[in-house]
Amino acid sequence: MSANEKLLDVDHVTVSFHIGSFLAGGQLVAVNDVTFALYADKPEIYSIAGESGSGKTTLANVLLHDLEPTEGKVTFEGRDLSTLKSRRDSMQFMAKVQPVFQNPFETFSPLRRVEEYLVETAMQFGRAKNRRDAAKVADEALHQVGLSLAEVSRRYPHELSGGQIQRVSVARALIPNPRLILADEPVSMVDASLRMAIVNLFKKLRDEQKVSVIYITHDLATAYYISDRIAIMLRGVVVESGPVENVLGNPLHPYTQLLQESVPKPAATEREQWAQHIELGSTEVREYGRLGCKYAGRCPHVMDVCKTKVPPEQEVEGRTIRCFLYNDGAMPETASPVQTGNLETA
Amino acid sequence: MSLMQMEDVRAYYRTEAYGISRSVRAVDGVSLELLENEIYGVAGESSCGKTTLIKVISGTVKPPLRVESGRVDFNFGDFEVDMLKISPEDMRQNVRWKEISYVMQGSMSVLNPVRKISRTFEDIVGTHQGIPDKKAFREQMREHVMRLGLPPDVLTLYPHQLSGGMRQRVAIALATVFHPSLIIADEPTTALDVVVQRGVLHMLKDIQAESANTVLLVTHDLAVHANVADRVGIMYAGRIVEEGPTQTIFQAPRHPYTEHLINSLPVIGDKTVKKSLGGAPPNLADPPSGCRFHPRCPLAMDRCRTEMPEMIMLSERHRVACHLVEEGRA
Ligand SMILES: Nc1ncnc2c1ncn2[C@@H]1O[C@H](COP(=O)(O)OP(=O)(O)OP(=O)(O)O)[C@@H](O)[C@H]1O
Ligand SMILES: Nc1ncnc2c1ncn2[C@@H]1O[C@H](COP(=O)(O)OP(=O)(O)OP(=O)(O)O)[C@@H](O)[C@H]1O
Ligand code: SF4
Ligand SMILES: [Mg+2]
Ligand SMILES: [Mg+2]
């Protein structure tokens, strides 16, 4: 494998949905011109974060080949996903790119025992020839997430707690020995301690088995802790992306700044700042329908240009950003996140 | 003033499969008091029994869950209720929605997916007092929703047309139509992003501050408790292991489990390796002997393996169940 060979190449991907509402002109661009790549010789954890309804799951569906992009293309190990037609090709692809879904209760049918899924996955992807072996494979996978077959055996999904069932779905994804795990909110239902166990497991998979992970999350603290890079999405657009230390450590986009300061601190001493009133977005569709920057309706630094023109992608201070405050890479005075008083009379 | 007193409650799931019966001891000897005008937070790892505890408090216990022993008594001011004996009829007429509202884990459960939000409101209000004047009622609903800072057009939509955060705020709005004495919210923000989470929790706090009622907030997200709760109870394997004012729990935790929980939280700006708790979460069908935390406790002593620690009062509002604390060693 040559250096810099791409494991995954996301090239100007756009997904539009036709919707009934005319607020957005009958169209909703859920993924708006998204580009990034993961490299084969450099397994990494790439996080995608951002408000609900910002297109993260839609993008994940494209990467899983469950949804064709309206424009742009996705290549995995050199193969354009739109050329995967035969069942064999699809199965091969599916073994290498495994999903972990947002809502585990939707992954598992309420009428089937959870172990059935694990056994089935092991057989389907050729990890085991018979049920006995498959059960062993399942048990190993469950141990990696802090469970055992003995504990879940004979149980239906509703007989497990939210956290238990989510760990089962991570275990299921590990069974085919994938190269890329696409985890959509994998830890939203589990407690901090297990959350750390699961994200540490992602780190271990990256470091020891060279598995890359796309980690879609609302939990910016764990995203900071495990990721190499992060992309912040707002209404289909990646507004800021780059190394996590830059993007979350020192956010420049006003939206990333809001996100970062909204993370509640695990200390009872900073309640006041977090309790400060915030504006929530009006309806999602309205923001999607905006012509210029999608954040213009809420941004404390909004300028006229933001309302009509789409901010171009620029490299600023070790990250890629879309915001007119940083046009030409220069940071104008108005960029200061705390700005009070009137500049003219000051 | 006390709103609810729970004494030594045990609630088990009893299941029978292939002639083997087993019981999951999800709540196993919990005593707890809820006061008027407070936000009480319950934290603890997944499957430790938080939702089960809520089922007992809210009177929504149904098979295979059974309350084996204990008492749950409410004092709503003008009347008292024994939650373990109340009739379904009495519950429906006088308690549900009016005195106790329960926003369940996964907010969709209160919202009927095939009915517009306004119809769901009507259904709830209708079962209680009928709706003589529809027009006036609609106006009331609009006011209620707007007072909580929601756009009134949500009333004309179906649940699937709302974002997760909006749905959760609507669920809370529904839960507060009758100004209940107790609002129970089970993981109200776990599926939401931090900005929307902040908005939803602000709303919950504002409602509580305004009506001076009680909120029982269940979430495993300790950072949420740090910012919202007045008191916090930490559950482990079906039992409360520590309880105290939020400041105390975060600044001076005494139980090794609480300490671990607080120290293992990741924060932005810190990339040092954080260890998750060793060992597996306990199996509640066969919980560990002695202190249930002993197999995972770095400080466990011999006594911990055999003897269940009693709750010790450290101060009027701070209590903990740990042998080390009892022996003055932690
Ligand atoms: N099939 C579809 N038809 C029309 N609109 C859709 C469709 N699928 C998704 N959308 C819309 O696209 C937008 C992006 O949704 P998506 O589920 O990708 O967001 P998300 O970032 O994953 O949100 P969350 O954090 O809540 O999971 C939303 O406004 C959603 O309503
Ligand atoms: N219907 C049921 N039948 C049998 N066991 C059950 C049932 N519902 C829950 N349990 C078990 O009871 C225990 C406590 O579950 P509970 O849902 O109260 O946990 P929780 O603390 O709310 O977890 P989470 O944070 O994951 O929501 C778990 O071991 C769970 O598997
Ligand atoms: S482009 Fe304009 S509206 Fe958008 S974030 Fe930057 S300053 Fe705010
Ligand atoms: Mg999603
Ligand atoms: Mg629960």
Coordinates of N, CA and C in Angstrom, one line a residue, chain B residues 59-204:
Chain B
G59 N -45.7 5.3 40.2 CA -46.8 4.4 40.2 C -47.1 3.8 38.8
T60 N -46.0 3.5 38.1 CA -46.2 2.9 36.8 C -45.6 1.5 36.8
V61 N -45.6 0.8 37.9 CA -45.1 -0.5 38.0 C -46.0 -1.5 37.3
K62 N -45.5 -2.3 36.4 CA -46.3 -3.4 35.9 C -45.5 -4.6 35.6
P63 N -46.1 -5.8 35.6 CA -45.3 -7.0 35.5 C -44.5 -7.0 34.2
P64 N -43.3 -7.6 34.3 CA -42.7 -8.4 35.3 C -42.2 -7.7 36.5
L65 N -42.3 -6.4 36.5 CA -41.7 -5.6 37.7 C -42.8 -5.7 38.8
R66 N -42.2 -6.0 40.1 CA -43.1 -6.0 41.2 C -42.4 -5.4 42.4
V67 N -43.2 -4.6 43.2 CA -42.6 -4.1 44.4 C -42.7 -5.2 45.5
E68 N -41.6 -5.6 46.0 CA -41.6 -6.7 46.9 C -41.8 -6.2 48.4
S69 N -41.3 -5.1 48.7 CA -41.5 -4.5 50.0 C -41.1 -3.1 50.1
G70 N -41.5 -2.4 51.1 CA -41.2 -1.0 51.3 C -42.4 -0.2 51.3
R71 N -42.2 1.2 51.4 CA -43.3 2.1 51.3 C -43.0 3.3 50.5
V72 N -44.0 3.8 49.8 CA -43.8 5.1 49.0 C -45.0 6.0 49.3
D73 N -44.8 7.0 50.1 CA -45.9 7.9 50.5 C -45.7 9.3 50.0
F74 N -46.8 9.8 49.4 CA -46.8 11.2 48.9 C -47.7 12.1 49.8
N75 N -47.2 13.3 50.0 CA -48.1 14.3 50.6 C -48.3 15.5 49.7
F76 N -49.4 15.5 49.1 CA -49.7 16.6 48.1 C -50.3 17.8 48.8
G77 N -50.2 17.9 50.1 CA -50.8 19.1 50.7 C -52.2 18.8 51.1
D78 N -53.2 18.8 50.1 CA -54.6 18.6 50.5 C -54.9 17.1 50.6
F79 N -54.1 16.2 50.1 CA -54.3 14.8 50.2 C -53.0 14.0 50.2
E80 N -53.1 12.8 50.8 CA -52.0 11.9 50.8 C -52.2 10.7 50.0
V81 N -51.2 10.1 49.5 CA -51.3 8.9 48.6 C -50.3 7.9 49.0
D82 N -50.7 6.7 49.2 CA -49.8 5.5 49.3 C -49.6 4.9 47.9
M83 N -48.5 5.2 47.4 CA -48.3 4.9 46.0 C -48.3 3.4 45.7
L84 N -48.1 2.6 46.7 CA -48.1 1.1 46.4 C -49.5 0.5 46.6
K85 N -50.4 1.4 47.0 CA -51.8 0.8 47.2 C -52.9 1.5 46.4
I86 N -52.5 2.6 45.8 CA -53.5 3.4 45.1 C -54.2 2.6 44.0
S87 N -55.5 2.9 43.8 CA -56.2 2.2 42.7 C -55.9 2.8 41.4
P88 N -55.9 2.1 40.3 CA -55.7 2.6 39.0 C -56.6 3.8 38.7
E89 N -57.9 3.7 39.1 CA -58.9 4.7 38.9 C -58.5 6.0 39.6
D90 N -58.1 5.9 40.8 CA -57.7 7.0 41.7 C -56.5 7.7 41.0
M91 N -55.6 6.8 40.6 CA -54.3 7.3 40.0 C -54.7 8.2 38.8
R92 N -55.5 7.6 37.9 CA -55.9 8.3 36.7 C -56.6 9.6 36.9
Q93 N -57.6 9.6 37.9 CA -58.4 10.7 38.2 C -57.6 11.8 38.9
N94 N -56.9 11.4 39.9 CA -56.4 12.5 40.8 C -54.8 12.7 40.8
V95 N -54.1 11.8 40.3 CA -52.7 11.9 40.4 C -51.9 12.1 39.1
R96 N -52.1 11.3 38.1 CA -51.4 11.4 36.9 C -51.6 12.7 36.2
W97 N -50.6 13.3 35.8 CA -50.6 14.7 35.1 C -50.9 15.8 36.1
K98 N -51.9 15.6 37.0 CA -52.2 16.6 38.0 C -51.2 16.8 39.0
E99 N -50.8 15.7 39.6 CA -49.8 15.8 40.7 C -48.4 15.3 40.3
I100 N -48.4 14.3 39.4 CA -47.2 13.7 39.0 C -47.1 13.6 37.5
S101 N -46.2 14.2 36.9 CA -46.0 14.0 35.4 C -44.7 13.4 35.2
Y102 N -44.7 12.5 34.2 CA -43.6 11.6 34.0 C -43.2 11.8 32.5
V103 N -42.0 12.4 32.2 CA -41.5 12.4 30.8 C -40.6 11.3 30.7
M104 N -41.0 10.3 29.9 CA -40.2 9.0 29.9 C -39.0 9.1 29.0
Q105 N -38.1 8.2 29.3 CA -36.9 8.0 28.5 C -37.3 7.8 27.0
G106 N -36.9 8.6 26.1 CA -37.4 8.6 24.7 C -38.7 9.3 24.6
S107 N -38.7 10.6 24.4 CA -39.9 11.4 24.7 C -41.1 11.1 23.8
M108 N -40.8 10.3 22.7 CA -41.9 10.0 21.8 C -43.1 9.3 22.5
S109 N -42.8 8.6 23.6 CA -43.8 7.8 24.3 C -45.0 8.6 24.7
V110 N -44.8 9.9 25.1 CA -46.0 10.7 25.5 C -46.8 11.2 24.3
L111 N -46.0 11.5 23.3 CA -46.6 12.1 22.1 C -47.2 11.0 21.2
N112 N -48.4 11.1 20.8 CA -49.0 10.1 20.0 C -48.6 10.4 18.5
P113 N -47.9 9.5 17.9 CA -47.3 9.8 16.6 C -48.3 10.1 15.5
V114 N -49.6 9.6 15.6 CA -50.5 9.9 14.6 C -51.5 11.0 14.9
R115 N -51.2 11.7 16.0 CA -52.1 12.8 16.4 C -51.2 14.1 16.4
K116 N -51.9 15.2 16.0 CA -51.2 16.5 16.1 C -51.0 16.8 17.6
I117 N -50.0 17.6 17.8 CA -49.6 17.9 19.2 C -50.9 18.5 19.9
S118 N -51.6 19.4 19.3 CA -52.8 19.9 20.0 C -53.8 18.9 20.4
R119 N -53.9 17.8 19.6 CA -54.8 16.7 19.9 C -54.3 16.0 21.1
T120 N -53.0 15.8 21.2 CA -52.5 15.1 22.4 C -52.8 15.9 23.6
F121 N -52.6 17.2 23.5 CA -53.0 18.1 24.7 C -54.4 17.9 25.0
E122 N -55.3 17.9 24.0 CA -56.7 17.7 24.3 C -57.0 16.4 25.0
D123 N -56.3 15.3 24.5 CA -56.5 14.0 25.1 C -56.2 14.0 26.5
I124 N -55.1 14.6 26.9 CA -54.7 14.6 28.3 C -55.6 15.4 29.1
V125 N -55.9 16.6 28.7 CA -56.8 17.5 29.5 C -58.2 17.0 29.5
G126 N -58.7 16.5 28.4 CA -60.0 15.9 28.3 C -60.3 14.8 29.2
T127 N -59.4 13.9 29.4 CA -59.6 12.8 30.4 C -59.8 13.3 31.8
H128 N -59.3 14.5 32.1 CA -59.4 15.0 33.4 C -60.5 15.9 33.7
Q129 N -60.8 16.8 32.9 CA -61.8 17.8 33.2 C -62.8 18.1 32.1
G130 N -62.6 17.3 31.0 CA -63.5 17.6 29.8 C -63.1 18.9 29.3
I131 N -63.5 19.2 28.1 CA -63.2 20.5 27.5 C -64.5 21.1 27.0
P132 N -65.1 22.0 27.8 CA -66.4 22.5 27.5 C -66.3 23.5 26.3
D133 N -65.3 24.4 26.3 CA -65.2 25.4 25.3 C -63.9 25.2 24.5
K134 N -64.0 24.6 23.4 CA -62.8 24.3 22.6 C -62.0 25.5 22.2
K135 N -62.7 26.6 21.9 CA -61.9 27.7 21.4 C -61.1 28.4 22.5
A136 N -61.8 28.5 23.7 CA -61.1 29.0 24.8 C -59.9 28.1 25.2
F137 N -60.1 26.8 25.1 CA -59.1 25.9 25.5 C -57.9 26.0 24.6
R138 N -58.1 26.1 23.2 CA -57.0 26.3 22.3 C -56.2 27.5 22.7
E139 N -56.9 28.6 23.0 CA -56.2 29.8 23.4 C -55.3 29.6 24.6
Q140 N -55.9 28.9 25.6 CA -55.1 28.5 26.8 C -53.8 27.8 26.5
M141 N -54.0 26.8 25.6 CA -52.9 26.0 25.2 C -51.8 26.8 24.5
R142 N -52.2 27.7 23.6 CA -51.3 28.6 22.9 C -50.5 29.4 24.0
E143 N -51.2 29.9 25.0 CA -50.6 30.7 26.0 C -49.6 29.9 26.8
H144 N -50.0 28.7 27.1 CA -49.1 27.8 27.9 C -47.8 27.6 27.1
V145 N -48.0 27.2 25.9 CA -46.8 26.9 25.0 C -45.9 28.1 24.9
M146 N -46.5 29.3 24.6 CA -45.8 30.5 24.4 C -45.0 30.9 25.7
R147 N -45.7 30.7 26.8 CA -45.1 31.1 28.1 C -43.8 30.3 28.3
L148 N -43.8 29.1 27.8 CA -42.6 28.3 27.9 C -41.6 28.6 26.8
G149 N -41.9 29.6 26.0 CA -40.9 30.0 24.9 C -40.9 29.1 23.7
L150 N -42.0 28.4 23.4 CA -42.1 27.6 22.2 C -43.0 28.3 21.2
P151 N -42.7 28.2 19.9 CA -43.5 28.8 18.9 C -44.9 28.1 18.9
P152 N -46.0 28.9 18.9 CA -47.3 28.2 19.0 C -47.6 27.3 17.8
D153 N -47.0 27.5 16.7 CA -47.3 26.6 15.6 C -47.0 25.2 15.8
V154 N -46.2 24.9 16.9 CA -45.9 23.4 17.1 C -47.2 22.7 17.4
L155 N -48.2 23.4 17.9 CA -49.5 22.7 18.2 C -50.1 22.1 17.0
T156 N -49.9 22.7 15.8 CA -50.5 22.2 14.6 C -49.7 21.1 13.9
L157 N -48.6 20.7 14.5 CA -47.7 19.7 13.8 C -47.8 18.3 14.4
Y158 N -47.3 17.4 13.7 CA -47.2 16.0 14.2 C -45.8 15.8 14.8
P159 N -45.7 14.9 15.8 CA -44.4 14.7 16.4 C -43.2 14.5 15.5
H160 N -43.4 13.8 14.4 CA -42.3 13.5 13.5 C -41.8 14.7 12.8
Q161 N -42.6 15.8 12.8 CA -42.2 17.0 12.1 C -41.4 17.9 13.0
L162 N -41.2 17.5 14.2 CA -40.4 18.3 15.1 C -39.0 17.7 15.3
S163 N -38.1 18.6 15.6 CA -36.7 18.1 15.9 C -36.7 17.5 17.2
G164 N -35.7 16.7 17.5 CA -35.6 16.0 18.8 C -35.7 17.0 20.0
G165 N -35.1 18.1 19.9 CA -35.1 19.1 21.0 C -36.4 19.7 21.2
M166 N -37.1 20.0 20.1 CA -38.4 20.6 20.1 C -39.4 19.6 20.7
R167 N -39.3 18.4 20.3 CA -40.2 17.3 20.8 C -40.0 17.2 22.3
Q168 N -38.8 17.3 22.8 CA -38.5 17.1 24.2 C -39.1 18.3 24.9
R169 N -39.0 19.5 24.3 CA -39.6 20.7 25.0 C -41.1 20.6 25.0
V170 N -41.7 20.0 23.9 CA -43.1 19.9 23.9 C -43.6 18.9 24.9
A171 N -42.8 17.8 25.1 CA -43.1 16.8 26.1 C -43.1 17.4 27.5
I172 N -42.2 18.3 27.7 CA -42.1 18.9 29.0 C -43.3 19.9 29.2
A173 N -43.6 20.6 28.1 CA -44.8 21.5 28.1 C -46.1 20.7 28.5
L174 N -46.2 19.6 27.8 CA -47.4 18.7 28.1 C -47.4 18.3 29.6
A175 N -46.2 18.0 30.1 CA -46.1 17.5 31.4 C -46.5 18.5 32.5
T176 N -46.5 19.8 32.0 CA -46.7 20.9 33.0 C -48.0 21.6 32.9
V177 N -48.9 21.1 32.0 CA -50.2 21.8 31.9 C -51.0 22.0 33.2
F178 N -50.9 21.0 34.0 CA -51.7 21.1 35.3 C -50.8 21.5 36.5
H179 N -49.7 22.0 36.2 CA -48.8 22.5 37.3 C -48.6 21.4 38.4
P180 N -48.1 20.2 38.0 CA -48.0 19.1 38.9 C -47.0 19.4 40.1
S181 N -47.2 18.7 41.2 CA -46.3 18.9 42.3 C -44.9 18.2 42.0
L182 N -44.9 17.2 41.1 CA -43.7 16.5 40.8 C -43.6 16.3 39.3
I183 N -42.5 16.7 38.8 CA -42.2 16.4 37.4 C -41.0 15.5 37.3
I184 N -41.2 14.3 36.7 CA -40.1 13.4 36.6 C -39.6 13.4 35.2
A185 N -38.4 13.6 35.0 CA -37.8 13.5 33.6 C -36.7 12.5 33.6
D186 N -36.9 11.5 32.7 CA -35.9 10.4 32.6 C -35.0 10.7 31.4
E187 N -33.8 11.0 31.6 CA -32.8 11.2 30.5 C -33.4 12.2 29.5
P188 N -33.9 13.3 29.9 CA -34.6 14.2 28.9 C -33.7 14.8 27.8
T189 N -32.4 14.7 28.0 CA -31.6 15.4 27.0 C -30.4 14.5 26.5
T190 N -30.5 13.2 26.8 CA -29.3 12.4 26.4 C -29.2 12.3 24.9
A191 N -30.3 12.4 24.1 CA -30.1 12.3 22.7 C -29.9 13.6 22.0
L192 N -29.8 14.7 22.7 CA -29.7 16.0 22.1 C -28.3 16.6 22.1
D193 N -28.1 17.5 21.2 CA -26.8 18.2 21.2 C -26.7 19.2 22.3
V194 N -25.5 19.6 22.6 CA -25.3 20.4 23.8 C -26.0 21.7 23.8
V195 N -26.2 22.3 22.7 CA -26.9 23.6 22.6 C -28.4 23.4 23.0
V196 N -29.0 22.4 22.3 CA -30.4 22.2 22.6 C -30.6 21.6 24.0
Q197 N -29.7 20.8 24.4 CA -29.7 20.3 25.8 C -29.7 21.5 26.8
R198 N -28.9 22.5 26.5 CA -28.8 23.6 27.4 C -30.2 24.3 27.4
G199 N -30.8 24.5 26.2 CA -32.1 25.2 26.1 C -33.2 24.4 26.8
V200 N -33.2 23.1 26.7 CA -34.2 22.3 27.3 C -34.1 22.3 28.8
L201 N -32.9 22.2 29.3 CA -32.7 22.2 30.7 C -32.9 23.6 31.3
H202 N -32.6 24.7 30.6 CA -33.0 26.0 31.1 C -34.5 26.1 31.3
M203 N -35.2 25.5 30.3 CA -36.7 25.6 30.4 C -37.2 24.8 31.6
L204 N -36.6 23.6 31.8 CA -37.0 22.8 33.0 C -36.7 23.6 34.3

